[in-house]
PDB file of C-alpha atoms in Angstrom:
ATOM      1  CA  PHE A   1     -27.992  73.817 104.610  1.00 61.00           C
ATOM      2  CA  PRO A   2     -27.957  71.102 101.912  1.00 75.00           C
ATOM      3  CA  SER A   3     -24.598  69.423 101.276  1.00 83.00           C
ATOM      4  CA  SER A   4     -25.202  68.951  97.571  1.00 88.00           C
ATOM      5  CA  VAL A   5     -26.778  70.728  94.624  1.00 92.00           C
ATOM      6  CA  GLY A   6     -27.324  70.175  90.935  1.00 95.00           C
ATOM      7  CA  ILE A   7     -24.839  71.744  88.505  1.00 97.00           C
ATOM      8  CA  LYS A   8     -25.112  72.079  84.749  1.00 97.00           C
ATOM      9  CA  GLY A   9     -23.574  73.942  81.855  1.00 96.00           C
ATOM     10  CA  LYS A  10     -22.574  73.912  78.224  1.00 96.00           C
ATOM     11  CA  VAL A  11     -19.462  73.259  76.181  1.00 97.00           C
ATOM     12  CA  LEU A  12     -18.740  74.761  72.749  1.00 97.00           C
ATOM     13  CA  THR A  13     -16.263  73.622  70.119  1.00 97.00           C
ATOM     14  CA  GLN A  14     -14.226  75.776  67.756  1.00 97.00           C
ATOM     15  CA  ASN A  15     -11.392  75.473  65.261  1.00 96.00           C
ATOM     16  CA  GLU A  16      -7.903  76.938  65.621  1.00 97.00           C
ATOM     17  CA  PHE A  17      -9.183  80.281  64.250  1.00 96.00           C
ATOM     18  CA  GLN A  18     -11.890  80.528  66.953  1.00 95.00           C
ATOM     19  CA  GLN A  19     -14.673  79.792  64.472  1.00 95.00           C
ATOM     20  CA  PRO A  20     -17.526  77.726  66.000  1.00 96.00           C
ATOM     21  CA  LEU A  21     -17.935  74.063  65.021  1.00 96.00           C
ATOM     22  CA  TYR A  22     -21.608  73.491  65.727  1.00 93.00           C
ATOM     23  CA  ASP A  23     -21.673  69.893  64.462  1.00 92.00           C
ATOM     24  CA  GLU A  24     -18.820  68.686  66.688  1.00 93.00           C
ATOM     25  CA  ARG A  25     -20.170  69.366  70.171  1.00 91.00           C
ATOM     26  CA  ASP A  26     -20.847  65.714  70.981  1.00 91.00           C
ATOM     27  CA  GLY A  27     -18.309  63.362  72.515  1.00 92.00           C
ATOM     28  CA  VAL A  28     -16.928  65.749  75.148  1.00 96.00           C
ATOM     29  CA  GLU A  29     -15.988  63.841  78.305  1.00 96.00           C
ATOM     30  CA  PHE A  30     -16.090  65.539  81.714  1.00 96.00           C
ATOM     31  CA  HIS A  31     -13.979  64.471  84.678  1.00 97.00           C
ATOM     32  CA  LEU A  32     -14.915  66.319  87.870  1.00 97.00           C
ATOM     33  CA  GLU A  33     -12.834  66.178  91.048  1.00 96.00           C
ATOM     34  CA  VAL A  34     -13.981  67.529  94.418  1.00 95.00           C
ATOM     35  CA  GLY A  35     -12.194  66.520  97.597  1.00 92.00           C
ATOM     36  CA  PHE A  36     -11.640  62.768  97.359  1.00 92.00           C
ATOM     37  CA  ARG A  37     -14.574  62.216  95.016  1.00 95.00           C
ATOM     38  CA  GLU A  38     -14.677  61.946  91.239  1.00 96.00           C
ATOM     39  CA  PHE A  39     -17.480  62.100  88.704  1.00 97.00           C
ATOM     40  CA  PHE A  40     -17.446  61.181  85.008  1.00 97.00           C
ATOM     41  CA  LEU A  41     -20.070  62.337  82.527  1.00 95.00           C
ATOM     42  CA  ASP A  42     -20.544  63.188  78.857  1.00 96.00           C
ATOM     43  CA  ALA A  43     -22.014  66.237  77.160  1.00 95.00           C
ATOM     44  CA  ASP A  44     -24.874  65.598  74.732  1.00 95.00           C
ATOM     45  CA  ASN A  45     -24.807  66.356  70.998  1.00 93.00           C
ATOM     46  CA  VAL A  46     -25.481  70.059  71.574  1.00 94.00           C
ATOM     47  CA  GLY A  47     -22.903  70.407  74.331  1.00 95.00           C
ATOM     48  CA  GLN A  48     -25.259  70.348  77.332  1.00 96.00           C
ATOM     49  CA  TRP A  49     -24.233  68.542  80.511  1.00 96.00           C
ATOM     50  CA  GLN A  50     -25.499  68.283  84.081  1.00 96.00           C
ATOM     51  CA  LEU A  51     -24.833  66.527  87.363  1.00 96.00           C
ATOM     52  CA  GLY A  52     -27.486  66.154  90.028  1.00 93.00           C
ATOM     53  CA  GLY A  53     -26.488  65.868  93.672  1.00 91.00           C
ATOM     54  CA  ALA A  54     -23.060  67.433  93.226  1.00 94.00           C
ATOM     55  CA  PRO A  55     -21.305  67.817  96.602  1.00 94.00           C
ATOM     56  CA  VAL A  56     -20.439  71.323  97.717  1.00 94.00           C
ATOM     57  CA  GLY A  57     -16.742  72.126  97.594  1.00 95.00           C
ATOM     58  CA  THR A  58     -14.024  73.336  95.248  1.00 95.00           C
ATOM     59  CA  TYR A  59     -13.957  71.536  91.915  1.00 96.00           C
ATOM     60  CA  ALA A  60     -11.489  70.740  89.177  1.00 95.00           C
ATOM     61  CA  PHE A  61     -13.087  70.327  85.732  1.00 96.00           C
ATOM     62  CA  ILE A  62     -11.133  68.367  83.116  1.00 96.00           C
ATOM     63  CA  LEU A  63     -12.675  68.225  79.634  1.00 97.00           C
ATOM     64  CA  GLN A  64     -11.433  65.932  76.878  1.00 97.00           C
ATOM     65  CA  LYS A  65     -12.436  65.083  73.324  1.00 97.00           C
ATOM     66  CA  GLU A  66     -10.416  63.225  70.730  1.00 95.00           C
ATOM     67  CA  GLY A  67      -8.667  65.635  68.384  1.00 96.00           C
ATOM     68  CA  TYR A  68      -9.215  68.609  70.716  1.00 97.00           C
ATOM     69  CA  GLY A  69      -7.129  70.368  73.320  1.00 96.00           C
ATOM     70  CA  THR A  70      -7.782  69.319  76.924  1.00 95.00           C
ATOM     71  CA  ILE A  71      -9.378  71.989  79.104  1.00 94.00           C
ATOM     72  CA  GLU A  72      -8.539  72.056  82.809  1.00 92.00           C
ATOM     73  CA  GLN A  73     -10.364  74.466  85.097  1.00 92.00           C
ATOM     74  CA  ARG A  74      -9.550  74.375  88.811  1.00 91.00           C
ATOM     75  CA  GLY A  75     -10.839  76.321  91.767  1.00 92.00           C
ATOM     76  CA  VAL A  76     -14.543  76.229  90.770  1.00 95.00           C
ATOM     77  CA  ARG A  77     -16.391  76.756  94.061  1.00 95.00           C
ATOM     78  CA  ILE A  78     -19.821  75.196  94.491  1.00 95.00           C
ATOM     79  CA  SER A  79     -21.700  76.443  97.552  1.00 93.00           C
ATOM     80  CA  THR A  80     -25.327  76.275  98.674  1.00 89.00           C
ATOM     81  CA  ILE A  81     -24.927  79.121 101.181  1.00 88.00           C
ATOM     82  CA  ASN A  82     -23.650  81.855  98.887  1.00 88.00           C
ATOM     83  CA  PRO A  83     -23.884  80.488  95.333  1.00 91.00           C
ATOM     84  CA  GLU A  84     -21.420  82.057  92.910  1.00 92.00           C
ATOM     85  CA  PHE A  85     -23.408  80.913  89.864  1.00 95.00           C
ATOM     86  CA  PRO A  86     -27.025  81.504  88.755  1.00 94.00           C
ATOM     87  CA  VAL A  87     -29.536  79.032  90.228  1.00 92.00           C
ATOM     88  CA  PHE A  88     -32.541  77.745  88.288  1.00 90.00           C
ATOM     89  CA  ASN A  89     -34.701  74.758  89.285  1.00 88.00           C
ATOM     90  CA  SER A  90     -32.135  73.746  91.935  1.00 88.00           C
ATOM     91  CA  PHE A  91     -29.278  73.689  89.386  1.00 95.00           C
ATOM     92  CA  GLN A  92     -26.356  76.092  89.418  1.00 96.00           C
ATOM     93  CA  THR A  93     -25.210  77.078  85.916  1.00 97.00           C
ATOM     94  CA  ILE A  94     -21.442  76.863  85.389  1.00 96.00           C
ATOM     95  CA  PRO A  95     -19.907  79.265  82.812  1.00 96.00           C
ATOM     96  CA  THR A  96     -19.567  77.834  79.311  1.00 97.00           C
ATOM     97  CA  PHE A  97     -16.388  75.961  78.380  1.00 96.00           C
ATOM     98  CA  VAL A  98     -14.838  76.291  74.898  1.00 96.00           C
ATOM     99  CA  MET A  99     -12.714  73.507  73.410  1.00 97.00           C
ATOM    100  CA  THR A 100     -10.401  74.054  70.449  1.00 98.00           C
ATOM    101  CA  LYS A 101      -9.735  71.567  67.672  1.00 97.00           C
ATOM    102  CA  LEU A 102      -6.029  70.803  67.439  1.00 97.00           C
ATOM    103  CA  PRO A 103      -4.270  72.192  64.361  1.00 97.00           C
ATOM    104  CA  ILE A 104      -2.685  69.803  61.856  1.00 95.00           C
ATOM    105  CA  THR A 105       0.105  72.239  60.971  1.00 97.00           C
ATOM    106  CA  GLN A 106       3.320  70.785  59.607  1.00 96.00           C
ATOM    107  CA  PHE A 107       6.648  72.555  59.190  1.00 97.00           C
ATOM    108  CA  GLU A 108       9.126  72.261  56.351  1.00 95.00           C
ATOM    109  CA  ASP A 109      12.570  73.742  55.688  1.00 96.00           C
ATOM    110  CA  VAL A 110      13.185  74.258  59.415  1.00 96.00           C
ATOM    111  CA  GLU A 111      16.529  76.014  59.902  1.00 95.00           C
ATOM    112  CA  LEU A 112      18.653  77.698  62.566  1.00 94.00           C
ATOM    113  CA  ASP A 113      21.259  80.271  61.563  1.00 94.00           C
ATOM    114  CA  LEU A 114      23.679  81.530  64.203  1.00 90.00           C
ATOM    115  CA  THR A 115      25.946  84.530  63.707  1.00 90.00           C
ATOM    116  CA  PHE A 116      28.141  86.367  66.196  1.00 84.00           C
ATOM    117  CA  THR A 117      30.506  89.269  66.604  1.00 83.00           C
ATOM    118  CA  THR A 118      33.065  90.075  69.263  1.00 77.00           C
ATOM    119  CA  GLU A 119      33.484  93.334  71.178  1.00 72.00           C
ATOM    120  CA  MET A 120      35.954  94.585  73.759  1.00 65.00           C
ATOM    121  CA  ILE A 121      34.125  95.512  76.971  1.00 65.00           C
ATOM    122  CA  ASP A 122      36.164  96.624  80.001  1.00 64.00           C
ATOM    123  CA  MET A 123      39.304  95.231  78.383  1.00 64.00           C
ATOM    124  CA  GLU A 124      37.681  91.830  77.908  1.00 70.00           C
ATOM    125  CA  GLU A 125      36.458  90.235  74.711  1.00 71.00           C
ATOM    126  CA  ASP A 126      32.684  89.647  74.684  1.00 74.00           C
ATOM    127  CA  THR A 127      30.751  87.561  72.129  1.00 78.00           C
ATOM    128  CA  ILE A 128      27.467  88.961  70.782  1.00 84.00           C
ATOM    129  CA  TRP A 129      25.147  86.207  69.519  1.00 87.00           C
ATOM    130  CA  ASN A 130      22.334  86.472  66.961  1.00 90.00           C
ATOM    131  CA  LEU A 131      20.005  83.551  66.183  1.00 92.00           C
ATOM    132  CA  ASP A 132      17.612  83.328  63.202  1.00 95.00           C
ATOM    133  CA  MET A 133      14.909  80.649  63.015  1.00 95.00           C
ATOM    134  CA  SER A 134      12.936  79.941  59.861  1.00 96.00           C
ATOM    135  CA  ALA A 135      10.374  77.438  58.597  1.00 97.00           C
ATOM    136  CA  VAL A 136       7.435  77.090  56.226  1.00 97.00           C
ATOM    137  CA  MET A 137       3.963  76.248  57.594  1.00 96.00           C
ATOM    138  CA  SER A 138       1.630  73.832  55.838  1.00 96.00           C
ATOM    139  CA  PRO A 139      -1.299  74.266  55.410  1.00 95.00           C
ATOM    140  CA  ALA A 140      -0.672  77.957  54.916  1.00 95.00           C
ATOM    141  CA  PRO A 141      -2.756  80.606  56.717  1.00 95.00           C
ATOM    142  CA  PRO A 142      -6.124  81.114  54.978  1.00 93.00           C
ATOM    143  CA  PRO A 143      -6.284  83.653  52.119  1.00 91.00           C
ATOM    144  CA  THR A 144      -8.880  85.626  54.102  1.00 89.00           C
ATOM    145  CA  GLY A 145      -6.024  87.159  56.098  1.00 88.00           C
ATOM    146  CA  GLN A 146      -6.650  85.298  59.353  1.00 92.00           C
ATOM    147  CA  ALA A 147      -3.473  84.711  61.322  1.00 96.00           C
ATOM    148  CA  LYS A 148      -2.366  81.139  61.947  1.00 97.00           C
ATOM    149  CA  GLY A 149      -0.805  80.303  65.306  1.00 97.00           C
ATOM    150  CA  TYR A 150       2.361  78.400  66.141  1.00 98.00           C
ATOM    151  CA  ARG A 151       4.666  77.974  69.134  1.00 98.00           C
ATOM    152  CA  VAL A 152       8.447  77.732  69.372  1.00 97.00           C
ATOM    153  CA  PHE A 153      10.438  75.764  71.942  1.00 97.00           C
ATOM    154  CA  TRP A 154      14.209  75.820  72.269  1.00 94.00           C
ATOM    155  CA  GLY A 155      16.828  74.926  74.809  1.00 94.00           C
ATOM    156  CA  THR A 156      20.260  73.370  75.302  1.00 94.00           C
ATOM    157  CA  ASP A 157      19.120  69.804  76.069  1.00 93.00           C
ATOM    158  CA  GLU A 158      18.992  67.352  73.176  1.00 92.00           C
ATOM    159  CA  PHE A 159      15.879  65.834  74.780  1.00 94.00           C
ATOM    160  CA  LEU A 160      13.831  68.936  74.021  1.00 95.00           C
ATOM    161  CA  THR A 161      10.127  68.611  74.871  1.00 95.00           C
ATOM    162  CA  THR A 162       7.194  70.859  75.751  1.00 96.00           C
ATOM    163  CA  GLU A 163       8.085  70.181  79.396  1.00 94.00           C
ATOM    164  CA  ASN A 164      11.873  70.397  79.059  1.00 95.00           C
ATOM    165  CA  TYR A 165      12.947  73.681  77.464  1.00 96.00           C
ATOM    166  CA  LEU A 166      14.613  76.996  78.212  1.00 94.00           C
ATOM    167  CA  PHE A 167      12.446  79.248  76.070  1.00 95.00           C
ATOM    168  CA  GLN A 168       8.982  79.088  74.527  1.00 97.00           C
ATOM    169  CA  ALA A 169       6.794  81.670  72.807  1.00 97.00           C
ATOM    170  CA  HIS A 170       3.501  81.837  70.924  1.00 98.00           C
ATOM    171  CA  TYR A 171       3.353  83.638  67.568  1.00 98.00           C
ATOM    172  CA  THR A 172       0.912  84.223  64.742  1.00 97.00           C
ATOM    173  CA  ALA A 173       1.516  84.765  61.045  1.00 96.00           C
ATOM    174  CA  THR A 174      -0.528  85.532  57.944  1.00 96.00           C
ATOM    175  CA  SER A 175       2.165  84.094  55.671  1.00 95.00           C
ATOM    176  CA  PRO A 176       3.422  80.500  55.567  1.00 96.00           C
ATOM    177  CA  GLU A 177       7.032  81.701  55.755  1.00 97.00           C
ATOM    178  CA  ILE A 178       8.261  82.057  59.346  1.00 96.00           C
ATOM    179  CA  ALA A 179      11.260  84.217  60.213  1.00 96.00           C
ATOM    180  CA  LEU A 180      12.239  84.836  63.848  1.00 96.00           C
ATOM    181  CA  ASN A 181      15.252  86.537  65.366  1.00 95.00           C
ATOM    182  CA  TYR A 182      16.700  86.323  68.881  1.00 92.00           C
ATOM    183  CA  ASN A 183      19.486  88.656  69.954  1.00 88.00           C
ATOM    184  CA  ASP A 184      22.162  88.489  72.606  1.00 84.00           C
ATOM    185  CA  GLN A 185      19.893  89.726  75.413  1.00 85.00           C
ATOM    186  CA  ILE A 186      17.903  86.499  75.527  1.00 89.00           C
ATOM    187  CA  PHE A 187      21.112  84.448  75.495  1.00 87.00           C
ATOM    188  CA  ASP A 188      22.310  86.331  78.571  1.00 86.00           C
ATOM    189  CA  LEU A 189      18.903  86.000  80.271  1.00 87.00           C
ATOM    190  CA  LEU A 190      18.822  82.222  79.763  1.00 90.00           C
ATOM    191  CA  GLY A 191      22.475  81.651  80.560  1.00 89.00           C
ATOM    192  CA  VAL A 192      23.324  80.301  77.093  1.00 87.00           C
ATOM    193  CA  GLN A 193      27.040  80.525  76.392  1.00 85.00           C
ATOM    194  CA  SER A 194      29.876  79.375  74.183  1.00 85.00           C
ATOM    195  CA  GLY A 195      30.044  75.583  73.886  1.00 89.00           C
ATOM    196  CA  ASP A 196      26.294  75.064  74.269  1.00 92.00           C
ATOM    197  CA  VAL A 197      24.151  73.491  71.557  1.00 94.00           C
ATOM    198  CA  ILE A 198      20.729  75.011  70.859  1.00 94.00           C
ATOM    199  CA  TYR A 199      17.908  72.621  69.926  1.00 96.00           C
ATOM    200  CA  ALA A 200      14.629  73.986  68.546  1.00 96.00           C
ATOM    201  CA  GLN A 201      11.158  72.798  67.479  1.00 96.00           C
ATOM    202  CA  PHE A 202       7.982  74.322  66.037  1.00 97.00           C
ATOM    203  CA  TYR A 203       4.439  73.253  66.961  1.00 98.00           C
ATOM    204  CA  GLY A 204       1.171  74.286  65.409  1.00 98.00           C
ATOM    205  CA  ASP A 205      -1.075  76.124  67.879  1.00 98.00           C
ATOM    206  CA  ALA A 206      -4.378  77.995  67.919  1.00 97.00           C
ATOM    207  CA  ASN A 207      -4.208  81.610  66.798  1.00 95.00           C
ATOM    208  CA  PHE A 208      -4.720  82.702  70.417  1.00 96.00           C
ATOM    209  CA  ASN A 209      -2.273  82.061  73.238  1.00 96.00           C
ATOM    210  CA  LEU A 210      -3.543  79.613  75.853  1.00 94.00           C
ATOM    211  CA  GLU A 211      -1.330  78.404  78.704  1.00 93.00           C
ATOM    212  CA  PHE A 212      -2.338  76.649  81.921  1.00 90.00           C
ATOM    213  CA  THR A 213      -0.183  77.009  85.031  1.00 89.00           C
ATOM    214  CA  ASN A 214       0.147  73.698  86.881  1.00 86.00           C
ATOM    215  CA  GLN A 215       0.345  73.380  90.660  1.00 82.00           C
ATOM    216  CA  ASP A 216       4.133  72.979  90.444  1.00 87.00           C
ATOM    217  CA  GLY A 217       4.463  76.225  88.454  1.00 88.00           C
ATOM    218  CA  THR A 218       5.126  74.576  85.097  1.00 91.00           C
ATOM    219  CA  LEU A 219       3.052  75.394  82.022  1.00 94.00           C
ATOM    220  CA  THR A 220       0.766  73.232  79.889  1.00 95.00           C
ATOM    221  CA  PHE A 221      -0.132  74.213  76.321  1.00 96.00           C
ATOM    222  CA  PRO A 222      -3.466  72.545  75.456  1.00 95.00           C
ATOM    223  CA  ASN A 223      -3.776  73.541  71.796  1.00 97.00           C
ATOM    224  CA  LEU A 224      -0.506  72.257  70.328  1.00 97.00           C
ATOM    225  CA  SER A 225      -0.463  70.097  67.218  1.00 97.00           C
ATOM    226  CA  GLU A 226       0.151  66.447  68.017  1.00 94.00           C
ATOM    227  CA  VAL A 227       3.271  66.217  65.830  1.00 94.00           C
ATOM    228  CA  PRO A 228       6.066  68.826  66.114  1.00 95.00           C
ATOM    229  CA  SER A 229       8.519  69.851  63.455  1.00 96.00           C
ATOM    230  CA  PRO A 230      11.839  68.005  63.159  1.00 95.00           C
ATOM    231  CA  THR A 231      14.285  69.140  65.836  1.00 95.00           C
ATOM    232  CA  VAL A 232      17.092  71.326  64.506  1.00 96.00           C
ATOM    233  CA  SER A 233      20.249  72.340  66.314  1.00 96.00           C
ATOM    234  CA  VAL A 234      23.234  74.645  66.122  1.00 94.00           C
ATOM    235  CA  ALA A 235      26.389  74.820  68.260  1.00 92.00           C
ATOM    236  CA  LEU A 236      27.749  78.020  69.778  1.00 87.00           C
ATOM    237  CA  PRO A 237      31.473  78.174  69.032  1.00 83.00           C
TER     238      PRO A 237
END
């Protein structure tokens, strides 16, 4: 059996609302890894790409384009014995990739508001926390009613990042005004307690939730805006 085969495919580009961007399909860079070998190639101006003589094996595809979210697809198996993809003229056709243009969302009037009450439970005083987060998105969601995406990160470390956080969630909104509420259950789940300081940030995101799980179990969020909101904080008394 041959130890290599041709592979080809197509890449599409879209905006944060999943609308196609037909004139922006050029400039996509492919980085292919298989075993100890690497290949680098570019898609043409209509998003077509191909690689002749691709070794059989399990591939990682990494796609990049300036201003777009990076796509990483691992575990793509190329075999000449039992091909998993359609074969035409000695080329196997890989499923189409879709890259999303990064949003330019900015956030103003970012605020955290913490309130609490105390209750007696089993003769002990227990604090019940309630956290409100608010901000204003700019540009606002389109007047057509399409939802605009954003993502929230918060934690108790002042060096809050998209890799160093306690909590993250993806949301959509059809209004520029954001209002979120977190009750005491999530504080208990995350181990947040009196004396901690909560730090929070907003990022623009696509209006669909896309997360990649890395080999170490952490998450990567490919469609985040390049610049987050200012970090805000509040202390738990």
